[in-house]
Coordinates of C-alpha atoms in Angstrom, one line a residue:
M100 CA 6.6 -20.8 -27.4
E101 CA 7.7 -19.0 -24.2
D102 CA 5.7 -19.4 -21.1
Q103 CA 3.8 -16.3 -20.1
N104 CA 4.6 -15.0 -16.6
P105 CA 1.2 -15.0 -14.9
F106 CA 2.3 -11.9 -12.9
N107 CA 2.3 -10.0 -16.2
T108 CA -1.5 -10.3 -16.5
I109 CA -2.1 -8.6 -13.1
P110 CA -2.2 -4.8 -13.1
P111 CA 0.7 -3.2 -11.2
V112 CA -1.3 -1.7 -8.2
P113 CA -3.1 -4.8 -7.1
L114 CA 0.1 -6.9 -7.7
V115 CA 2.1 -4.6 -5.4
L116 CA -0.6 -4.8 -2.7
V117 CA -0.7 -8.5 -3.0
L118 CA 3.1 -8.9 -2.8
V119 CA 3.3 -6.7 0.3
M120 CA 0.5 -8.5 2.1
T121 CA 2.0 -11.8 1.2
A122 CA 5.5 -10.9 2.4
I123 CA 4.1 -9.6 5.6
E124 CA 1.9 -12.6 6.3
L125 CA 4.6 -15.2 5.4
T126 CA 6.9 -13.3 7.8
L127 CA 4.4 -13.3 10.7
S128 CA 3.4 -16.9 10.1
A129 CA 7.0 -18.0 9.9
A130 CA 7.7 -16.1 13.2
A131 CA 4.7 -17.7 14.9
N132 CA 6.1 -21.1 14.1
G133 CA 9.6 -20.3 15.3
Y134 CA 11.3 -20.2 11.9
V135 CA 12.4 -16.5 12.2
G136 CA 12.8 -14.0 15.1
G137 CA 13.6 -16.6 17.8
A138 CA 11.5 -16.4 21.0
Q139 CA 10.5 -12.9 20.3
G140 CA 9.1 -13.7 16.8
V141 CA 6.1 -15.6 18.4
G142 CA 4.8 -12.2 19.5
W143 CA 5.3 -10.3 16.3
R144 CA 1.7 -10.6 15.1
A145 CA 0.4 -9.4 18.4
Q146 CA 2.9 -6.5 18.3
A147 CA 1.8 -5.6 14.8
F148 CA -1.8 -5.5 16.1
Q149 CA -0.7 -3.0 18.7
E150 CA 1.2 -0.8 16.4
Y151 CA -0.7 -0.9 13.1
A152 CA -4.4 -2.1 13.7
F153 CA -7.3 0.2 13.7
A154 CA -9.9 0.4 16.5
P155 CA -12.7 2.8 17.5
A156 CA -10.5 3.9 20.4
V157 CA -8.2 5.4 17.7
L158 CA -10.9 7.6 16.3
D159 CA -11.9 8.6 19.9
Q160 CA -8.3 9.7 20.6
I161 CA -8.3 11.9 17.5
T162 CA -11.8 13.4 17.7
T163 CA -12.5 13.6 21.5
R164 CA -9.1 13.9 23.0
G165 CA -7.5 16.0 20.2
N166 CA -4.6 13.7 19.8
Y167 CA -3.3 14.3 16.3
D168 CA -0.3 11.9 16.5
I169 CA 0.6 10.7 13.0
N170 CA 0.8 7.1 14.4
L171 CA -3.0 7.2 14.9
F172 CA -3.7 8.4 11.4
R173 CA -1.5 5.9 9.8
R174 CA -3.7 3.1 11.3
F175 CA -6.5 4.0 8.9
V176 CA -4.3 2.6 6.2
T177 CA -1.8 0.2 7.8
Y178 CA -4.5 -2.1 9.2
T179 CA -5.2 -3.4 5.8
F180 CA -1.8 -5.2 5.6
I181 CA -2.1 -7.1 8.9
H182 CA -4.3 -10.2 9.2
V183 CA -5.6 -12.4 12.0
N184 CA -3.9 -15.5 10.8
F185 CA -2.7 -17.2 7.6
T186 CA -6.3 -18.3 6.5
H187 CA -7.6 -14.7 7.0
A188 CA -4.8 -13.3 4.9
L189 CA -5.1 -16.1 2.3
W190 CA -8.8 -15.3 1.5
G191 CA -8.1 -11.6 1.4
I192 CA -5.2 -12.0 -1.0
V193 CA -7.1 -14.3 -3.3
L194 CA -10.1 -12.0 -3.5
L195 CA -7.7 -9.0 -4.1
L196 CA -6.0 -10.9 -6.9
A197 CA -9.3 -11.9 -8.6
L198 CA -11.0 -8.5 -8.2
G199 CA -7.8 -6.5 -8.6
K200 CA -7.3 -8.1 -12.0
F201 CA -10.9 -7.5 -13.2
V202 CA -11.2 -3.9 -11.9
G203 CA -7.5 -3.0 -12.6
E204 CA -8.1 -3.9 -16.3
K205 CA -10.9 -1.4 -16.5
F206 CA -9.6 1.4 -14.2
S207 CA -6.3 3.3 -14.4
A208 CA -3.6 2.6 -11.9
L209 CA -4.3 6.0 -10.2
S210 CA -8.0 5.3 -10.1
F211 CA -7.6 1.8 -8.7
A212 CA -5.3 3.1 -6.0
L213 CA -7.7 5.9 -5.1
L214 CA -10.6 3.4 -5.0
F215 CA -8.8 0.9 -2.8
T216 CA -7.5 3.7 -0.5
A217 CA -10.8 5.5 -0.1
S218 CA -12.6 2.2 0.7
T219 CA -10.0 1.2 3.2
I220 CA -9.9 4.6 5.0
G221 CA -13.7 5.2 4.7
G222 CA -14.5 1.7 5.9
A223 CA -12.3 2.2 9.0
L224 CA -13.8 5.7 9.6
V225 CA -17.5 4.4 9.5
Y226 CA -16.5 1.4 11.7
G227 CA -15.0 3.8 14.2
L228 CA -18.2 5.8 14.2
L229 CA -20.7 3.0 14.5
S230 CA -19.0 0.1 16.2
W231 CA -20.4 -0.9 19.5
Q232 CA -17.2 -2.7 20.5
N233 CA -13.6 -1.6 20.5
A234 CA -12.5 -4.6 18.5
A235 CA -9.4 -4.4 16.4
L236 CA -10.0 -4.0 12.6
V237 CA -7.4 -5.7 10.4
G238 CA -7.2 -7.1 6.9
A239 CA -7.7 -6.2 3.4
Y240 CA -11.4 -6.8 3.4
P241 CA -12.8 -3.2 3.5
G242 CA -10.6 -2.3 0.5
V243 CA -11.6 -5.6 -1.2
Y244 CA -15.3 -4.9 -0.7
G245 CA -14.6 -1.5 -2.2
L246 CA -13.4 -3.5 -5.3
I247 CA -16.6 -5.4 -5.2
G248 CA -18.4 -2.1 -5.4
A249 CA -16.5 -1.2 -8.5
Y250 CA -17.2 -4.7 -10.0
T251 CA -20.8 -4.1 -9.3
Y252 CA -20.7 -0.8 -11.2
I253 CA -18.9 -2.4 -14.1
M254 CA -21.4 -5.2 -14.3
W255 CA -24.3 -2.7 -14.0
L256 CA -23.0 -0.9 -17.2
A257 CA -22.3 -4.2 -19.0
L258 CA -25.9 -5.5 -18.3
E259 CA -27.3 -2.2 -19.4
R260 CA -25.6 -2.5 -22.8
L261 CA -26.9 -6.1 -23.1
G262 CA -30.4 -5.0 -22.2
D263 CA -30.4 -7.5 -19.3
N264 CA -31.7 -7.1 -15.8
Q265 CA -29.1 -4.7 -14.2
F266 CA -29.9 -5.8 -10.7
K267 CA -28.0 -9.0 -11.5
A268 CA -24.9 -6.9 -10.9
F269 CA -25.6 -7.1 -7.2
Q270 CA -25.5 -10.9 -7.0
L271 CA -21.9 -11.1 -5.8
I272 CA -22.4 -8.7 -2.9
G273 CA -25.7 -10.5 -2.2
I274 CA -23.9 -13.9 -1.9
L275 CA -21.1 -12.6 0.3
L276 CA -23.6 -10.8 2.7
G277 CA -25.5 -14.0 2.9
L278 CA -22.4 -16.1 3.8
M279 CA -21.5 -13.3 6.3
L280 CA -25.0 -13.7 7.9
I281 CA -24.7 -17.5 8.0
Y282 CA -21.2 -17.2 9.6
S283 CA -22.3 -14.7 12.2
M284 CA -25.2 -17.0 13.2
L285 CA -22.9 -20.0 13.5
F286 CA -19.8 -18.4 15.2
G287 CA -21.1 -15.1 16.5
S288 CA -21.1 -11.6 15.0
S289 CA -18.3 -9.2 14.9
P290 CA -18.8 -5.4 14.3
T291 CA -16.0 -5.4 11.7
W292 CA -18.6 -6.3 9.0
I293 CA -19.5 -2.6 9.3
A294 CA -16.1 -1.6 7.7
E295 CA -16.6 -4.2 4.9
V296 CA -20.2 -3.1 4.0
S297 CA -19.1 0.5 4.2
G298 CA -16.1 -0.3 1.9
F299 CA -18.5 -1.7 -0.6
V300 CA -20.9 1.4 -0.5
I301 CA -17.9 3.8 -0.9
G302 CA -16.5 1.7 -3.8
L303 CA -19.8 1.7 -5.6
A304 CA -20.4 5.4 -4.9
I305 CA -17.1 6.7 -6.2
S306 CA -16.7 4.3 -9.2
P307 CA -18.6 6.6 -11.5
L308 CA -15.9 9.2 -10.8
L309 CA -13.0 6.9 -11.3
A310 CA -14.1 4.7 -14.2
P311 CA -13.0 5.6 -17.7
G312 CA -14.6 8.9 -18.7
G313 CA -15.3 9.8 -15.2
W314 CA -18.2 12.0 -14.1
Q315 CA -18.7 13.4 -17.6
A316 CA -19.4 9.9 -19.0
F317 CA -21.7 9.1 -16.0
L318 CA -23.7 12.4 -16.7
T319 CA -23.9 11.5 -20.3
R320 CA -25.4 8.2 -19.6
M321 CA -27.9 9.8 -17.3
R322 CA -29.0 12.3 -19.9
Q323 CA -29.5 9.5 -22.4
R324 CA -32.0 8.0 -20.0
T325 CA -34.2 11.1 -19.9

């Protein structure tokens, strides 16, 4: 019997995202440890932050100062591929793999891409509007939280079919928010949680449109309840 390639079980869109994030993080980590890039490589991560991270000041440049440079708009997406360090990237990639496999098996490739992109961009936008600090936003987490929103919607439907308590679908986000609260109490709070929670809300809100059957299937379920 031939061994099955584990990558064959991961839908293509999350697989591509994971491979790109992994390649970027391995390059930056190797540079930070002097394995590539020489003396200049040590500063590659800081340079990546400068060129690709998102921050509230980016939104201010666009909305208040009328600066429509494409380099500002691309930050709404590029920040998701840059992480603070190896551990930060590892957790993001692991969550993306797990949730990407689950959601990617239920959603089409296009729907998955739209879900992740909308959560990533929307999370950054809300963060830019509400953050009280100009802290850099980096990492896959707003997009991943969007996948948690889709996971919650899928579980809500599954529990409905089983006749079980549908609010159990919110257990995962509840656990993560609890861990976030504990972490902030121990190590201090960062406003970047705004982007993550916003990503979840956006993912949950648009999942009825992107799930198989789309809006029509959602309306049909609503009519059946009335």
